[in-house]
Amino acid sequence: MEKLSASGCWQQRSKPPRLWGVVSALWERLQGYLEQQTEALMLLCPVFAFGSDIKPFDLAVIWRNAPAVSSLGALYRLPDDGPAPDTVVEVVGDPTALGEAVSLKADFCQAIGVHDYLIVEYFPNAPLRLWYGKPAAKERPRAVGEAVLTSLKLLVRPEGDRLRLFTLDGEEVYSPGELWAKERSRRAALEQLVAELSRRVAELG
C-alpha cells in the first residue's frame, strides 16, 4: 500500500485540532489495515479535479489499480491521473461544512463514481456522528449509527469522540502505535505476574 500526504496538507491548517485528530487517527488505523494491500493508495488531504469542478477532501482510498505516487501532482485529475477513489472521508465540525458535505461534495462524489462516502460530524460539545452514502449507486448520505465501507470491507462505529474500525469478521483494527502500546501493556502485565510468582515461590522456600 502506498500513501500520499498532500504537501503542507492545507486543510490541516483550516481545521480545529479536534477535527484534525479524528482525521489523523483514522489515517493511522487505515495504514495498518491497508499495509498488505499492495495495489491500494491512501491519500491524505487529496484535492480532486473533474472537468472544471475541484473539491478537497480529508482522506481517500483507491483500492485497486492506483497510480504511482510519483506520478501525482497537487491535483488528482480525473480520469487522467487514475481511477476515482473507492472510499472518501470528510470530517466536519459545523452546520455549514456539513451542509456542503451532504450536498456539493456528495454531488461531486456521485459524478466521479465513489463507492463509499463517509462524513464524520463532530460538532463542539457533541459526540461523533456518522453520515454515509453510496454515490456510485446514487444513494445520498444519511445519518447512521454505524457504517460498512463495502469497498474496504470495514465497519466504522463512533464511540464518544473516537472512531472504532472493525473487519467484517469482528476484529478491531488498530494503528501501529496502538498495537505497540497494547503489546507493551501485555508484556508489563506478564512481567508483573512473573515477579509475583517468583515472590510467592521465595516465600514458600
Short mmCIF file of C-alpha atoms in Angstrom, two decimals:
data_model
loop_
_atom_site.label_atom_id
_atom_site.label_comp_id
_atom_site.label_asym_id
_atom_site.label_seq_id
_atom_site.Cartn_x
_atom_site.Cartn_y
_atom_site.Cartn_z
CA MET A 1 0.00 0.00 0.00
CA GLU A 2 1.27 3.43 -0.95
CA LYS A 3 0.22 6.58 0.84
CA LEU A 4 0.48 10.23 -0.06
CA SER A 5 0.16 13.24 2.19
CA ALA A 6 -0.52 16.44 0.29
CA SER A 7 2.32 18.93 0.59
CA GLY A 8 1.64 21.05 3.66
CA CYS A 9 -1.82 19.47 3.91
CA TRP A 10 -3.53 22.85 3.70
CA GLN A 11 -6.78 21.53 5.20
CA GLN A 12 -4.96 20.79 8.44
CA ARG A 13 -4.36 24.49 8.91
CA SER A 14 -8.04 25.31 8.47
CA LYS A 15 -9.39 22.58 10.76
CA PRO A 16 -9.56 22.81 14.57
CA PRO A 17 -7.22 20.34 16.32
CA ARG A 18 -10.14 18.18 17.48
CA LEU A 19 -11.21 17.61 13.86
CA TRP A 20 -7.68 17.02 12.64
CA GLY A 21 -7.28 14.49 15.47
CA VAL A 22 -10.14 12.43 14.02
CA VAL A 23 -8.60 12.53 10.54
CA SER A 24 -5.15 11.58 11.86
CA ALA A 25 -6.46 8.69 13.98
CA LEU A 26 -8.40 7.28 11.03
CA TRP A 27 -5.38 7.67 8.74
CA GLU A 28 -3.14 5.81 11.20
CA ARG A 29 -5.58 2.93 11.72
CA LEU A 30 -6.11 2.51 8.00
CA GLN A 31 -2.35 2.40 7.47
CA GLY A 32 -2.07 -0.84 9.41
CA TYR A 33 -5.13 -2.36 7.75
CA LEU A 34 -4.04 -1.48 4.20
CA GLU A 35 -0.36 -2.31 4.64
CA GLN A 36 -0.64 -5.65 2.86
CA GLN A 37 -2.80 -4.30 0.03
CA THR A 38 -0.06 -3.63 -2.50
CA GLU A 39 -2.44 -2.15 -5.08
CA ALA A 40 -4.08 0.31 -2.67
CA LEU A 41 -3.30 4.01 -2.40
CA MET A 42 -4.35 6.15 0.55
CA LEU A 43 -4.43 9.93 0.10
CA LEU A 44 -4.37 12.45 2.95
CA CYS A 45 -5.95 15.83 2.13
CA PRO A 46 -6.46 14.99 -1.56
CA VAL A 47 -7.78 17.60 -3.98
CA PHE A 48 -9.70 16.07 -6.90
CA ALA A 49 -10.40 17.81 -10.19
CA PHE A 50 -13.15 16.62 -12.53
CA GLY A 51 -13.75 18.86 -15.50
CA SER A 52 -13.94 22.39 -14.11
CA ASP A 53 -15.01 21.21 -10.65
CA ILE A 54 -12.38 20.96 -7.90
CA LYS A 55 -13.11 19.55 -4.46
CA PRO A 56 -10.80 18.89 -1.46
CA PHE A 57 -11.45 16.05 0.97
CA ASP A 58 -9.80 14.80 4.15
CA LEU A 59 -8.96 11.24 3.16
CA ALA A 60 -9.46 8.91 0.22
CA VAL A 61 -8.56 5.32 -0.64
CA ILE A 62 -8.12 3.81 -4.08
CA TRP A 63 -8.39 0.07 -3.56
CA ARG A 64 -7.25 -1.29 -6.93
CA ASN A 65 -5.23 -0.09 -9.95
CA ALA A 66 -3.99 3.01 -8.14
CA PRO A 67 -1.47 5.25 -9.90
CA ALA A 68 2.09 5.52 -8.63
CA VAL A 69 2.54 8.24 -6.02
CA SER A 70 5.44 9.64 -8.02
CA SER A 71 3.11 10.40 -10.92
CA LEU A 72 0.73 12.61 -8.92
CA GLY A 73 0.81 16.37 -8.54
CA ALA A 74 -1.05 18.78 -6.26
CA LEU A 75 -4.31 17.98 -8.06
CA TYR A 76 -5.60 14.48 -8.76
CA ARG A 77 -7.21 14.99 -12.17
CA LEU A 78 -9.93 12.55 -13.09
CA PRO A 79 -9.76 10.46 -15.15
CA ASP A 80 -6.32 11.44 -16.46
CA ASP A 81 -4.33 10.67 -13.30
CA GLY A 82 -6.07 7.42 -12.45
CA PRO A 83 -9.32 5.87 -11.25
CA ALA A 84 -11.75 7.56 -8.88
CA PRO A 85 -11.30 6.78 -5.20
CA ASP A 86 -13.34 3.88 -3.85
CA THR A 87 -13.73 5.49 -0.42
CA VAL A 88 -13.80 9.16 0.53
CA VAL A 89 -13.96 10.57 4.08
CA GLU A 90 -14.81 14.09 5.16
CA VAL A 91 -14.72 15.32 8.79
CA VAL A 92 -16.91 18.35 9.55
CA GLY A 93 -17.28 20.49 12.66
CA ASP A 94 -20.14 22.90 11.96
CA PRO A 95 -23.51 23.02 10.13
CA THR A 96 -22.10 24.94 7.16
CA ALA A 97 -19.40 22.33 6.50
CA LEU A 98 -21.94 19.54 6.99
CA GLY A 99 -24.30 21.18 4.52
CA GLU A 100 -21.56 21.35 1.90
CA ALA A 101 -20.52 17.75 2.59
CA VAL A 102 -24.02 16.31 2.11
CA SER A 103 -24.77 18.41 -0.98
CA LEU A 104 -21.97 19.79 -3.18
CA LYS A 105 -19.34 17.27 -2.15
CA ALA A 106 -21.83 14.39 -2.32
CA ASP A 107 -22.77 15.51 -5.85
CA PHE A 108 -19.08 15.53 -6.80
CA CYS A 109 -18.58 12.02 -5.39
CA GLN A 110 -21.56 10.81 -7.42
CA ALA A 111 -20.20 12.39 -10.58
CA ILE A 112 -16.83 10.64 -10.28
CA GLY A 113 -18.26 7.30 -9.09
CA VAL A 114 -17.14 6.98 -5.45
CA HIS A 115 -18.42 3.74 -3.88
CA ASP A 116 -18.34 4.73 -0.19
CA TYR A 117 -18.70 8.28 1.10
CA LEU A 118 -18.33 8.70 4.86
CA ILE A 119 -18.95 12.01 6.61
CA VAL A 120 -17.85 12.29 10.24
CA GLU A 121 -19.81 15.00 12.05
CA TYR A 122 -18.03 16.33 15.15
CA PHE A 123 -19.77 19.44 16.43
CA PRO A 124 -18.49 21.22 19.59
CA ASN A 125 -19.61 19.58 22.86
CA ALA A 126 -21.18 16.67 20.99
CA PRO A 127 -20.14 13.09 20.24
CA LEU A 128 -19.12 11.88 16.81
CA ARG A 129 -21.94 11.16 14.39
CA LEU A 130 -21.77 9.44 11.02
CA TRP A 131 -23.37 10.14 7.66
CA TYR A 132 -22.95 7.53 4.95
CA GLY A 133 -23.89 7.21 1.31
CA LYS A 134 -23.06 5.24 -1.83
CA PRO A 135 -22.62 7.90 -4.52
CA ALA A 136 -21.94 5.45 -7.36
CA ALA A 137 -25.33 3.85 -6.62
CA LYS A 138 -26.95 7.31 -6.36
CA GLU A 139 -27.53 6.84 -2.63
CA ARG A 140 -27.38 10.17 -0.80
CA PRO A 141 -25.59 10.49 2.57
CA ARG A 142 -27.85 9.94 5.57
CA ALA A 143 -27.27 9.83 9.32
CA VAL A 144 -26.38 6.30 10.51
CA GLY A 145 -25.36 4.69 13.77
CA GLU A 146 -22.50 2.84 12.07
CA ALA A 147 -21.32 2.39 8.51
CA VAL A 148 -19.99 -0.50 6.45
CA LEU A 149 -17.39 0.64 3.92
CA THR A 150 -18.06 -2.05 1.35
CA SER A 151 -15.01 -1.34 -0.80
CA LEU A 152 -12.66 -1.64 2.21
CA LYS A 153 -14.67 -4.38 3.97
CA LEU A 154 -14.65 -2.37 7.19
CA LEU A 155 -17.25 -1.40 9.78
CA VAL A 156 -16.93 2.11 11.24
CA ARG A 157 -18.52 2.76 14.64
CA PRO A 158 -18.40 6.03 16.64
CA GLU A 159 -17.99 5.90 20.40
CA GLY A 160 -17.96 9.31 22.04
CA ASP A 161 -15.06 11.20 20.47
CA ARG A 162 -13.43 8.10 18.97
CA LEU A 163 -13.95 6.18 15.74
CA ARG A 164 -13.51 2.42 16.00
CA LEU A 165 -12.84 0.24 12.96
CA PHE A 166 -13.66 -3.45 12.66
CA THR A 167 -13.20 -6.04 9.95
CA LEU A 168 -16.38 -7.78 8.81
CA ASP A 169 -15.25 -10.73 10.95
CA GLY A 170 -15.45 -8.53 14.04
CA GLU A 171 -11.71 -8.00 14.59
CA GLU A 172 -10.87 -4.46 15.70
CA VAL A 173 -8.40 -2.52 13.57
CA TYR A 174 -5.66 -0.63 15.42
CA SER A 175 -2.93 1.74 14.32
CA PRO A 176 0.70 0.52 14.53
CA GLY A 177 1.16 2.78 17.57
CA GLU A 178 -1.91 1.36 19.30
CA LEU A 179 -0.72 -2.19 18.64
CA TRP A 180 2.67 -1.38 20.13
CA ALA A 181 1.04 0.16 23.21
CA LYS A 182 -1.12 -2.94 23.67
CA GLU A 183 1.94 -5.18 23.35
CA ARG A 184 3.86 -3.12 25.91
CA SER A 185 0.90 -3.36 28.29
CA ARG A 186 0.72 -7.13 27.78
CA ARG A 187 4.45 -7.52 28.46
CA ALA A 188 4.26 -5.34 31.57
CA ALA A 189 1.38 -7.45 32.92
CA LEU A 190 3.31 -10.64 32.17
CA GLU A 191 6.43 -9.32 33.91
CA GLN A 192 4.34 -8.35 36.93
CA LEU A 193 2.84 -11.84 37.04
CA VAL A 194 6.27 -13.48 36.83
CA ALA A 195 7.56 -11.23 39.61
CA GLU A 196 4.57 -12.10 41.81
CA LEU A 197 5.00 -15.83 41.21
CA SER A 198 8.72 -15.56 41.99
CA ARG A 199 7.93 -13.75 45.24
CA ARG A 200 5.48 -16.44 46.29
CA VAL A 201 7.94 -19.23 45.45
CA ALA A 202 10.59 -17.45 47.55
CA GLU A 203 8.18 -17.17 50.48
CA LEU A 204 7.38 -20.89 50.30
CA GLY A 205 11.07 -21.74 50.21
#
